[in-house]
Amino acid sequence: MASVHRFTGMRGIAPVPSYVILQPTTLCNLDCAYCYLPWRKDDRRMAPAVAEAVAQTVNRWAAEAGRFSVVWHGGEPTATGRERLVQLMAPFQGVEHHLQTNATLVDDAWCDFFQAYDIHIGLSVDGPRHLTAQRVDRAGREAYQQIMRGTDALRRHGVPFAALCVVSDPSPALARELYPFFRELGCYALGINIEEREGVNTRSNAHAEDDVRGFWAELTAAWLADPAIELRDVEFAIRYAGALRRDEADTVLPRQVDPIPTIAYDGAVVLVSPELAGFSSPQYGDFSSGNVTSTPLSQIVAQATESRWVSEYLRGVEACRDSCGYFGFCGGGHAANRYFEHGRFDTTVTEHCRNSKIRLMEGVLDHAAPH
Amino acid sequence: MPHPTEAPDLADRVRADGVSALVEAAEEIWTGRRNNPDAPVAGPRPFEDAFPTFYQFSNSPQR
C-alpha cells in the first residue's frame, strides 16, 4: 500500500466548532420512509432559555471566527412556527442562520421571513415525483405537490436554496434522471445523500459496487456537460483528486475533527454525530455529553473526550488512518454509521463509506479515466 | 481492528491523463463562477455556504 499517505489531519477534537445544529422541535409533518429520527410525531419544542444558553458560548465563538453557522434542523423547523423561531434566533449575534426544510409549509410569509432574517435555505427533495414518493405525510399521502408549492414560493421570492437529495437505489440511469431535474428546480447547489442505515431506519444500504460507481460517474458527466449547479460531492472529489496530483492531499481535511455540537430541544448536547441525538444504547447510554441548561457549551465541547463513545470513535478514526487509502479524502467513517452498522465506534469501513466516499471517488475517476 | 480497504491506489489513479483533464475542466468552471457574479453560482466558495452539515467535507481554510 505504497500510495497510502500518512495523513496528519483529523486528530482529536477541535476546541471550537464551525457550526452548531439546533433542534427547534422534534416534530416533522412528514413521515418519510427512510427517516432516522425518533420522536418525529411529537411536538417537543425548544424553550427560548435553551437557545439563550447556547448563544452564551456561540456568540463568543462567532466573534472570534471568520464565520460561524447556526443550523436549524428538525424535525421540520418550520413546524416550530415563525414566532417561536424568532424567539430562538434572537440571542444569537454575528452568526449565519441556516434552515433545512421539506418546504411543505413554505409560503409567501415564510419566504419574507427567510429574507428578513437572511436565512440560508436547504431543501429536502429526492427528484421527480416518483423518486420523491418516499416523502409522505402521516396519512401516507405523497408530499411531492406540497414540496413543489413551497419550492415555487422560494423561486418566486428569489430565495436562494440548496437541495439535499436522498438516493435509495443508486444507478447510472438514476443519475441521468436526477441531474436535469435539479437543474430545472432552480437550486444553486445539490448534495446527494445515499440512504443510510441509521437510527430507526434499519433498511439495508448495501448496493452493488458497479451501480454506485456508475451513479457517481454519470453525475460527474452530467455536471461537466452543464455545470450550473454546485454539485457538492462530485466537486469535492475532484478538488481532492487535484490536491492529490499536486501532492497536497494532506492539506484538504481539517487538522482536527469538528465537534459539531447538536443541541436537542431540551438542551442535551450530542457531539460529533447529529444522527445520534435522541438515541441511547445499553453500552453507551444516551450519547449526550451534557446539557446547556446546566453546563456551558464551551465546557461540554472542551470535555468531549471524557465521553466513552467519543474516545472510542477517535480510536476508530485512527484505525481508518492506518488502514484506508481514502482517509485523506474521507477523514474516517462517520460515528453514526459505525454505530448503526457495526454496533460500536472503533471499527473502520462502513457501507456508508463505500457508497458515499470510496465509490464516489472511484466513480468520479471512472468517468475521467476508465479502468 | 483495522482491516484493509479496497483499491488503495488513488495516488496512481489520479495521475491518469483523463484525471488531469477533469481537474482542469473543473478548475475552469470554478474560475468562471468567480468571474461571473451574475451566474447562478457566483464563485468557488466554501461548501458550508450551502451545506453546513457536510461534516468534514469542507474547502474552507484549514485549522
Short mmCIF file of C-alpha atoms in Angstrom, two decimals:
data_model
loop_
_atom_site.label_atom_id
_atom_site.label_comp_id
_atom_site.label_asym_id
_atom_site.label_seq_id
_atom_site.Cartn_x
_atom_site.Cartn_y
_atom_site.Cartn_z
CA MET A 1 0.00 0.00 0.00
CA ALA A 2 2.74 2.42 -1.02
CA SER A 3 0.25 5.07 -2.03
CA VAL A 4 -1.36 5.30 1.40
CA HIS A 5 -0.16 8.63 2.77
CA ARG A 6 0.41 9.31 6.40
CA PHE A 7 -2.30 11.88 6.74
CA THR A 8 -1.96 14.25 9.65
CA GLY A 9 -5.42 15.86 9.78
CA MET A 10 -8.46 14.88 11.84
CA ARG A 11 -6.52 14.22 15.04
CA GLY A 12 -8.57 14.76 18.16
CA ILE A 13 -11.50 17.09 18.68
CA ALA A 14 -11.24 20.79 17.79
CA PRO A 15 -11.90 23.08 20.77
CA VAL A 16 -14.19 25.30 18.70
CA PRO A 17 -16.69 24.05 16.09
CA SER A 18 -17.51 25.85 12.86
CA TYR A 19 -21.23 25.43 13.38
CA VAL A 20 -23.86 24.17 15.78
CA ILE A 21 -27.08 22.36 14.99
CA LEU A 22 -30.22 23.21 16.93
CA GLN A 23 -33.44 21.26 17.05
CA PRO A 24 -36.27 23.77 17.46
CA THR A 25 -38.81 20.95 17.53
CA THR A 26 -38.79 17.19 17.27
CA LEU A 27 -41.95 17.35 15.16
CA CYS A 28 -41.97 16.67 11.46
CA ASN A 29 -45.19 16.95 9.48
CA LEU A 30 -43.87 14.27 7.13
CA ASP A 31 -43.14 10.61 7.78
CA CYS A 32 -40.51 9.73 5.18
CA ALA A 33 -39.82 6.04 4.78
CA TYR A 34 -36.07 6.39 5.31
CA CYS A 35 -36.09 8.91 8.17
CA TYR A 36 -33.77 8.11 11.08
CA LEU A 37 -35.32 10.48 13.63
CA PRO A 38 -37.13 9.25 16.71
CA TRP A 39 -39.90 11.38 18.29
CA ARG A 40 -40.78 12.98 14.96
CA LYS A 41 -44.50 12.54 15.65
CA ASP A 42 -44.19 14.55 18.86
CA ASP A 43 -44.01 18.33 19.09
CA ARG A 44 -41.33 18.77 21.72
CA ARG A 45 -40.25 22.38 21.29
CA MET A 46 -37.05 24.07 22.33
CA ALA A 47 -37.55 26.66 25.04
CA PRO A 48 -36.01 30.11 24.50
CA ALA A 49 -33.87 29.55 27.60
CA VAL A 50 -32.09 26.68 25.81
CA ALA A 51 -31.23 28.88 22.83
CA GLU A 52 -30.06 31.62 25.19
CA ALA A 53 -27.75 29.17 26.93
CA VAL A 54 -26.30 28.05 23.59
CA ALA A 55 -25.83 31.63 22.45
CA GLN A 56 -23.74 32.49 25.50
CA THR A 57 -20.97 30.34 24.08
CA VAL A 58 -21.74 30.61 20.36
CA ASN A 59 -21.64 34.40 20.28
CA ARG A 60 -18.12 34.34 21.68
CA TRP A 61 -17.04 31.70 19.16
CA ALA A 62 -18.63 33.69 16.33
CA ALA A 63 -16.86 36.87 17.39
CA GLU A 64 -13.51 35.09 17.19
CA ALA A 65 -14.18 33.22 13.92
CA GLY A 66 -14.37 34.42 10.35
CA ARG A 67 -17.78 32.86 10.08
CA PHE A 68 -19.98 30.71 12.25
CA SER A 69 -23.23 28.96 11.38
CA VAL A 70 -26.29 28.11 13.41
CA VAL A 71 -28.21 25.37 11.64
CA TRP A 72 -31.89 24.87 12.45
CA HIS A 73 -32.65 21.24 11.81
CA GLY A 74 -35.61 19.20 12.95
CA GLY A 75 -37.92 17.62 12.94
CA GLU A 76 -39.20 20.17 10.46
CA PRO A 77 -38.04 23.60 11.64
CA THR A 78 -40.92 25.44 10.01
CA ALA A 79 -43.31 23.34 12.09
CA THR A 80 -42.00 25.37 15.04
CA GLY A 81 -43.70 28.47 13.69
CA ARG A 82 -42.14 31.84 12.95
CA GLU A 83 -42.95 33.37 16.31
CA ARG A 84 -41.02 30.72 18.25
CA LEU A 85 -38.17 30.69 15.72
CA VAL A 86 -37.73 34.43 16.16
CA GLN A 87 -37.51 33.90 19.91
CA LEU A 88 -34.95 31.14 19.45
CA MET A 89 -32.83 33.12 16.98
CA ALA A 90 -32.91 36.35 18.96
CA PRO A 91 -30.00 35.63 21.35
CA PHE A 92 -27.51 34.86 18.55
CA GLN A 93 -25.18 37.55 17.26
CA GLY A 94 -22.71 37.53 14.37
CA VAL A 95 -23.78 34.14 13.03
CA GLU A 96 -25.19 32.81 9.76
CA HIS A 97 -28.54 31.12 10.16
CA HIS A 98 -29.27 28.03 8.08
CA LEU A 99 -32.51 26.08 7.96
CA GLN A 100 -33.13 22.65 6.45
CA THR A 101 -36.73 22.23 5.35
CA ASN A 102 -39.02 19.88 3.47
CA ALA A 103 -40.72 23.05 2.11
CA THR A 104 -44.24 21.70 2.55
CA LEU A 105 -45.15 24.56 4.88
CA VAL A 106 -43.22 27.23 2.98
CA ASP A 107 -45.37 30.03 1.61
CA ASP A 108 -45.05 33.74 0.88
CA ALA A 109 -44.92 34.62 4.56
CA TRP A 110 -42.13 32.14 5.20
CA CYS A 111 -40.17 33.47 2.24
CA ASP A 112 -40.48 37.01 3.62
CA PHE A 113 -39.24 35.66 6.94
CA PHE A 114 -36.25 33.91 5.35
CA GLN A 115 -35.28 37.11 3.57
CA ALA A 116 -35.82 39.35 6.58
CA TYR A 117 -33.51 37.21 8.71
CA ASP A 118 -31.09 36.31 5.89
CA ILE A 119 -31.59 32.59 6.47
CA HIS A 120 -29.76 30.16 4.18
CA ILE A 121 -32.18 27.51 2.98
CA GLY A 122 -31.59 23.83 2.39
CA LEU A 123 -34.45 21.99 0.66
CA SER A 124 -35.00 18.26 1.07
CA VAL A 125 -36.35 16.66 -2.09
CA ASP A 126 -35.38 13.46 -3.85
CA GLY A 127 -36.08 14.18 -7.51
CA PRO A 128 -39.12 13.88 -9.77
CA ARG A 129 -42.41 12.75 -8.27
CA HIS A 130 -41.80 9.00 -8.49
CA LEU A 131 -38.39 9.40 -6.86
CA THR A 132 -39.79 11.58 -4.06
CA ALA A 133 -42.53 9.07 -3.34
CA GLN A 134 -40.93 8.03 -0.04
CA ARG A 135 -41.59 11.51 1.30
CA VAL A 136 -45.13 11.14 2.60
CA ASP A 137 -47.35 12.72 5.22
CA ARG A 138 -48.68 10.93 8.29
CA ALA A 139 -51.58 9.55 6.27
CA GLY A 140 -49.16 8.06 3.74
CA ARG A 141 -50.01 10.58 1.05
CA GLU A 142 -47.24 11.79 -1.22
CA ALA A 143 -45.86 15.17 -0.24
CA TYR A 144 -44.47 15.98 -3.69
CA GLN A 145 -47.06 18.58 -4.66
CA GLN A 146 -46.67 20.37 -1.34
CA ILE A 147 -42.90 20.34 -1.72
CA MET A 148 -43.17 21.79 -5.21
CA ARG A 149 -45.57 24.50 -4.00
CA GLY A 150 -43.06 25.50 -1.36
CA THR A 151 -40.25 25.44 -3.90
CA ASP A 152 -42.32 27.64 -6.23
CA ALA A 153 -42.63 30.15 -3.40
CA LEU A 154 -38.86 30.16 -2.85
CA ARG A 155 -38.26 30.80 -6.55
CA ARG A 156 -40.99 33.42 -6.75
CA HIS A 157 -39.40 35.38 -3.93
CA GLY A 158 -35.86 34.89 -5.18
CA VAL A 159 -34.81 32.98 -2.06
CA PRO A 160 -31.67 31.01 -2.98
CA PHE A 161 -31.77 27.40 -1.91
CA ALA A 162 -29.55 24.36 -1.94
CA ALA A 163 -31.08 20.92 -2.34
CA LEU A 164 -30.38 17.71 -0.48
CA CYS A 165 -31.43 14.55 -2.26
CA VAL A 166 -31.68 11.14 -0.63
CA VAL A 167 -30.90 8.33 -3.07
CA SER A 168 -32.16 4.91 -2.07
CA ASP A 169 -31.19 2.88 -5.11
CA PRO A 170 -28.23 4.40 -6.94
CA SER A 171 -27.64 3.54 -10.60
CA PRO A 172 -26.27 5.25 -13.70
CA ALA A 173 -29.77 5.67 -15.11
CA LEU A 174 -30.92 7.38 -11.93
CA ALA A 175 -28.09 9.89 -12.15
CA ARG A 176 -29.10 10.76 -15.70
CA GLU A 177 -32.63 11.41 -14.48
CA LEU A 178 -31.76 13.33 -11.33
CA TYR A 179 -29.38 15.97 -12.60
CA PRO A 180 -31.74 17.56 -15.15
CA PHE A 181 -34.47 17.64 -12.52
CA PHE A 182 -32.36 19.62 -10.09
CA ARG A 183 -31.09 21.81 -12.89
CA GLU A 184 -34.69 22.79 -13.62
CA LEU A 185 -35.62 23.04 -9.95
CA GLY A 186 -33.53 26.16 -9.56
CA CYS A 187 -31.28 25.15 -6.67
CA TYR A 188 -27.82 26.67 -6.68
CA ALA A 189 -26.24 23.60 -5.08
CA LEU A 190 -27.00 19.92 -4.81
CA GLY A 191 -25.86 17.42 -2.23
CA ILE A 192 -26.50 13.71 -2.61
CA ASN A 193 -27.09 11.55 0.45
CA ILE A 194 -27.21 7.88 -0.41
CA GLU A 195 -29.66 6.41 2.08
CA GLU A 196 -28.01 5.36 5.30
CA ARG A 197 -28.91 2.61 7.72
CA GLU A 198 -29.13 4.53 10.93
CA GLY A 199 -31.49 5.45 13.69
CA VAL A 200 -34.92 3.96 13.30
CA ASN A 201 -34.23 3.27 9.62
CA THR A 202 -32.94 -0.30 9.52
CA ARG A 203 -33.18 -0.86 5.77
CA SER A 204 -30.02 -2.22 4.19
CA ASN A 205 -27.76 0.29 2.48
CA ALA A 206 -25.60 -2.30 0.74
CA HIS A 207 -25.50 -1.83 -3.03
CA ALA A 208 -23.68 -3.41 -5.96
CA GLU A 209 -20.36 -1.63 -6.44
CA ASP A 210 -20.84 -1.09 -10.17
CA ASP A 211 -24.22 0.55 -9.62
CA VAL A 212 -22.86 3.05 -7.13
CA ARG A 213 -19.71 3.86 -9.07
CA GLY A 214 -21.76 4.20 -12.21
CA PHE A 215 -24.14 6.54 -10.44
CA TRP A 216 -21.33 8.89 -9.42
CA ALA A 217 -19.64 8.62 -12.83
CA GLU A 218 -22.84 9.61 -14.59
CA LEU A 219 -23.40 12.52 -12.22
CA THR A 220 -19.88 13.69 -13.00
CA ALA A 221 -20.64 13.56 -16.71
CA ALA A 222 -23.90 15.45 -16.28
CA TRP A 223 -22.22 18.16 -14.20
CA LEU A 224 -19.40 18.65 -16.69
CA ALA A 225 -21.90 18.98 -19.52
CA ASP A 226 -23.92 21.61 -17.63
CA PRO A 227 -22.09 22.83 -14.52
CA ALA A 228 -24.63 25.43 -13.44
CA ILE A 229 -25.19 23.70 -10.09
CA GLU A 230 -22.61 23.29 -7.36
CA LEU A 231 -22.51 19.52 -7.13
CA ARG A 232 -21.23 19.06 -3.59
CA ASP A 233 -19.97 15.51 -3.56
CA VAL A 234 -18.52 15.31 -7.06
CA GLU A 235 -16.82 18.69 -6.81
CA PHE A 236 -15.24 17.78 -3.51
CA ALA A 237 -13.92 14.56 -5.03
CA ILE A 238 -12.40 16.48 -7.93
CA ARG A 239 -10.84 19.00 -5.55
CA TYR A 240 -9.27 16.14 -3.66
CA ALA A 241 -8.03 14.49 -6.86
CA GLY A 242 -6.39 17.77 -7.85
CA ALA A 243 -4.76 18.10 -4.45
CA LEU A 244 -3.50 14.53 -4.62
CA ARG A 245 -1.99 15.17 -8.05
CA ARG A 246 -0.12 18.14 -6.58
CA ASP A 247 0.99 16.08 -3.56
CA GLU A 248 -1.12 18.35 -1.36
CA ALA A 249 -3.65 15.76 -0.29
CA ASP A 250 -2.80 16.16 3.37
CA THR A 251 -3.93 19.78 3.28
CA VAL A 252 -7.53 19.05 2.36
CA LEU A 253 -9.06 17.94 5.64
CA PRO A 254 -9.21 19.98 8.85
CA ARG A 255 -6.48 19.41 11.39
CA GLN A 256 -8.98 18.23 13.99
CA VAL A 257 -12.43 16.66 13.99
CA ASP A 258 -15.16 19.30 14.19
CA PRO A 259 -17.19 18.62 17.36
CA ILE A 260 -20.43 19.68 15.59
CA PRO A 261 -22.49 20.21 18.75
CA THR A 262 -26.09 19.20 18.18
CA ILE A 263 -28.40 20.71 20.76
CA ALA A 264 -31.66 18.86 21.14
CA TYR A 265 -34.92 20.57 22.01
CA ASP A 266 -34.29 20.01 25.73
CA GLY A 267 -30.70 21.30 25.73
CA ALA A 268 -28.97 17.93 25.62
CA VAL A 269 -25.76 18.10 23.56
CA VAL A 270 -24.54 15.33 21.30
CA LEU A 271 -21.11 15.90 19.83
CA VAL A 272 -19.56 14.78 16.53
CA SER A 273 -22.62 13.00 15.18
CA PRO A 274 -26.02 14.74 14.88
CA GLU A 275 -27.70 11.47 13.96
CA LEU A 276 -27.09 10.07 17.45
CA ALA A 277 -29.18 12.76 19.13
CA GLY A 278 -32.23 11.24 20.78
CA PHE A 279 -30.87 7.70 20.87
CA SER A 280 -29.48 5.60 23.67
CA SER A 281 -27.88 2.20 23.97
CA PRO A 282 -27.10 -0.22 26.80
CA GLN A 283 -23.36 0.19 26.22
CA TYR A 284 -23.10 3.95 25.72
CA GLY A 285 -26.15 5.49 27.39
CA ASP A 286 -27.82 8.40 25.62
CA PHE A 287 -24.72 9.66 23.75
CA SER A 288 -25.20 13.07 25.37
CA SER A 289 -22.13 14.92 26.62
CA GLY A 290 -24.09 17.29 28.84
CA ASN A 291 -26.90 19.82 28.82
CA VAL A 292 -26.56 23.52 28.12
CA THR A 293 -29.10 24.35 30.80
CA SER A 294 -26.59 23.26 33.45
CA THR A 295 -23.16 23.38 31.75
CA PRO A 296 -21.70 25.95 29.35
CA LEU A 297 -21.46 24.63 25.80
CA SER A 298 -17.79 25.56 25.68
CA GLN A 299 -17.14 23.31 28.68
CA ILE A 300 -19.10 20.44 27.16
CA VAL A 301 -17.00 20.69 23.98
CA ALA A 302 -13.74 21.01 25.94
CA GLN A 303 -14.56 17.79 27.77
CA ALA A 304 -15.58 15.91 24.62
CA THR A 305 -13.15 13.06 25.03
CA GLU A 306 -14.43 12.26 28.50
CA SER A 307 -17.33 10.57 26.75
CA ARG A 308 -16.67 6.86 26.36
CA TRP A 309 -18.12 6.67 22.89
CA VAL A 310 -16.31 9.76 21.61
CA SER A 311 -12.98 8.29 22.76
CA GLU A 312 -13.84 5.03 21.07
CA TYR A 313 -14.75 6.92 17.91
CA LEU A 314 -11.38 8.69 17.90
CA ARG A 315 -9.70 5.29 18.10
CA GLY A 316 -11.80 4.31 15.11
CA VAL A 317 -10.58 7.37 13.21
CA GLU A 318 -7.01 6.29 13.90
CA ALA A 319 -7.83 2.79 12.68
CA CYS A 320 -9.13 4.32 9.45
CA ARG A 321 -5.99 6.42 9.14
CA ASP A 322 -3.85 3.31 9.46
CA SER A 323 -5.79 1.14 7.06
CA CYS A 324 -7.66 3.11 4.42
CA GLY A 325 -6.31 4.58 1.22
CA TYR A 326 -9.17 7.05 1.15
CA PHE A 327 -8.56 8.57 4.57
CA GLY A 328 -7.23 11.87 3.26
CA PHE A 329 -10.46 12.30 1.34
CA CYS A 330 -12.84 10.98 3.97
CA GLY A 331 -11.29 11.63 7.37
CA GLY A 332 -12.66 8.43 8.81
CA GLY A 333 -16.07 6.79 8.82
CA HIS A 334 -18.79 8.83 10.45
CA ALA A 335 -19.64 7.92 14.03
CA ALA A 336 -23.33 7.24 13.48
CA ASN A 337 -22.63 4.94 10.56
CA ARG A 338 -20.14 2.95 12.61
CA TYR A 339 -22.59 2.61 15.47
CA PHE A 340 -25.72 1.81 13.50
CA GLU A 341 -23.92 -0.56 11.11
CA HIS A 342 -21.41 -2.16 13.48
CA GLY A 343 -22.73 -1.51 16.96
CA ARG A 344 -19.53 0.23 18.06
CA PHE A 345 -17.27 3.14 17.15
CA ASP A 346 -13.76 1.74 16.78
CA THR A 347 -14.43 -0.17 13.58
CA THR A 348 -13.46 1.06 10.14
CA VAL A 349 -15.15 0.86 6.76
CA THR A 350 -18.96 1.06 6.66
CA GLU A 351 -21.45 0.71 3.84
CA HIS A 352 -21.82 4.48 4.05
CA CYS A 353 -18.07 4.79 3.46
CA ARG A 354 -18.39 2.57 0.43
CA ASN A 355 -21.39 4.34 -1.05
CA SER A 356 -20.56 7.95 -0.32
CA LYS A 357 -16.78 8.15 -0.08
CA ILE A 358 -14.95 5.26 -1.73
CA ARG A 359 -17.28 4.69 -4.66
CA LEU A 360 -17.83 8.41 -5.04
CA MET A 361 -14.13 8.90 -5.60
CA GLU A 362 -13.87 5.81 -7.77
CA GLY A 363 -16.89 6.83 -9.84
CA VAL A 364 -15.51 10.28 -10.49
CA LEU A 365 -12.19 8.74 -11.53
CA ASP A 366 -14.02 6.14 -13.62
CA HIS A 367 -15.56 8.95 -15.59
CA ALA A 368 -12.21 10.62 -16.12
CA ALA A 369 -10.05 7.59 -16.71
CA PRO A 370 -11.92 4.30 -17.01
CA HIS A 371 -10.07 1.25 -15.78
CA MET B 1 -9.38 -3.80 14.46
CA PRO B 2 -8.25 -2.21 11.22
CA HIS B 3 -8.73 -4.18 8.09
CA PRO B 4 -7.55 -3.38 4.59
CA THR B 5 -9.78 -1.26 2.43
CA GLU B 6 -10.23 -1.92 -1.24
CA ALA B 7 -8.34 -0.11 -4.01
CA PRO B 8 -5.69 1.89 -2.12
CA ASP B 9 -4.11 3.09 -5.38
CA LEU B 10 -5.64 6.55 -5.54
CA ALA B 11 -2.33 8.34 -5.90
CA ASP B 12 -1.62 6.28 -9.00
CA ARG B 13 -5.08 6.62 -10.49
CA VAL B 14 -5.16 10.41 -10.26
CA ARG B 15 -2.03 10.58 -12.43
CA ALA B 16 -4.01 9.45 -15.47
CA ASP B 17 -4.34 11.94 -18.33
CA GLY B 18 -8.11 11.81 -18.06
CA VAL B 19 -7.98 12.96 -14.45
CA SER B 20 -5.72 15.83 -15.39
CA ALA B 21 -8.30 16.91 -17.95
CA LEU B 22 -11.11 16.54 -15.42
CA VAL B 23 -9.33 18.65 -12.80
CA GLU B 24 -8.51 21.31 -15.38
CA ALA B 25 -12.11 21.40 -16.59
CA ALA B 26 -13.38 21.75 -13.02
CA GLU B 27 -10.90 24.50 -12.21
CA GLU B 28 -12.04 26.34 -15.31
CA ILE B 29 -15.63 26.05 -14.11
CA TRP B 30 -14.70 27.36 -10.67
CA THR B 31 -12.80 30.26 -12.19
CA GLY B 32 -15.77 31.02 -14.41
CA ARG B 33 -18.04 31.19 -11.38
CA ARG B 34 -15.69 33.55 -9.62
CA ASN B 35 -15.57 35.84 -12.63
CA ASN B 36 -19.30 35.90 -13.20
CA PRO B 37 -21.15 37.25 -10.18
CA ASP B 38 -24.42 37.08 -12.09
CA ALA B 39 -24.13 33.36 -12.64
CA PRO B 40 -26.27 31.01 -10.52
CA VAL B 41 -23.09 30.26 -8.64
CA ALA B 42 -21.00 33.33 -8.02
CA GLY B 43 -17.69 31.64 -7.41
CA PRO B 44 -15.82 28.85 -5.74
CA ARG B 45 -16.94 29.32 -2.19
CA PRO B 46 -16.89 27.17 0.89
CA PHE B 47 -19.28 24.26 0.70
CA GLU B 48 -20.55 25.39 4.09
CA ASP B 49 -22.47 28.13 2.29
CA ALA B 50 -24.89 25.54 1.06
CA PHE B 51 -24.22 22.60 3.30
CA PRO B 52 -23.02 23.50 6.76
CA THR B 53 -23.80 19.96 7.80
CA PHE B 54 -21.36 18.50 5.30
CA TYR B 55 -19.22 17.13 8.12
CA GLN B 56 -15.53 17.28 7.43
CA PHE B 57 -16.03 17.86 3.72
CA SER B 58 -15.00 21.48 3.57
CA ASN B 59 -12.91 23.68 1.38
CA SER B 60 -12.68 26.44 3.91
CA PRO B 61 -9.22 27.37 5.22
CA GLN B 62 -7.94 24.54 7.35
CA ARG B 63 -7.29 24.99 11.03
#
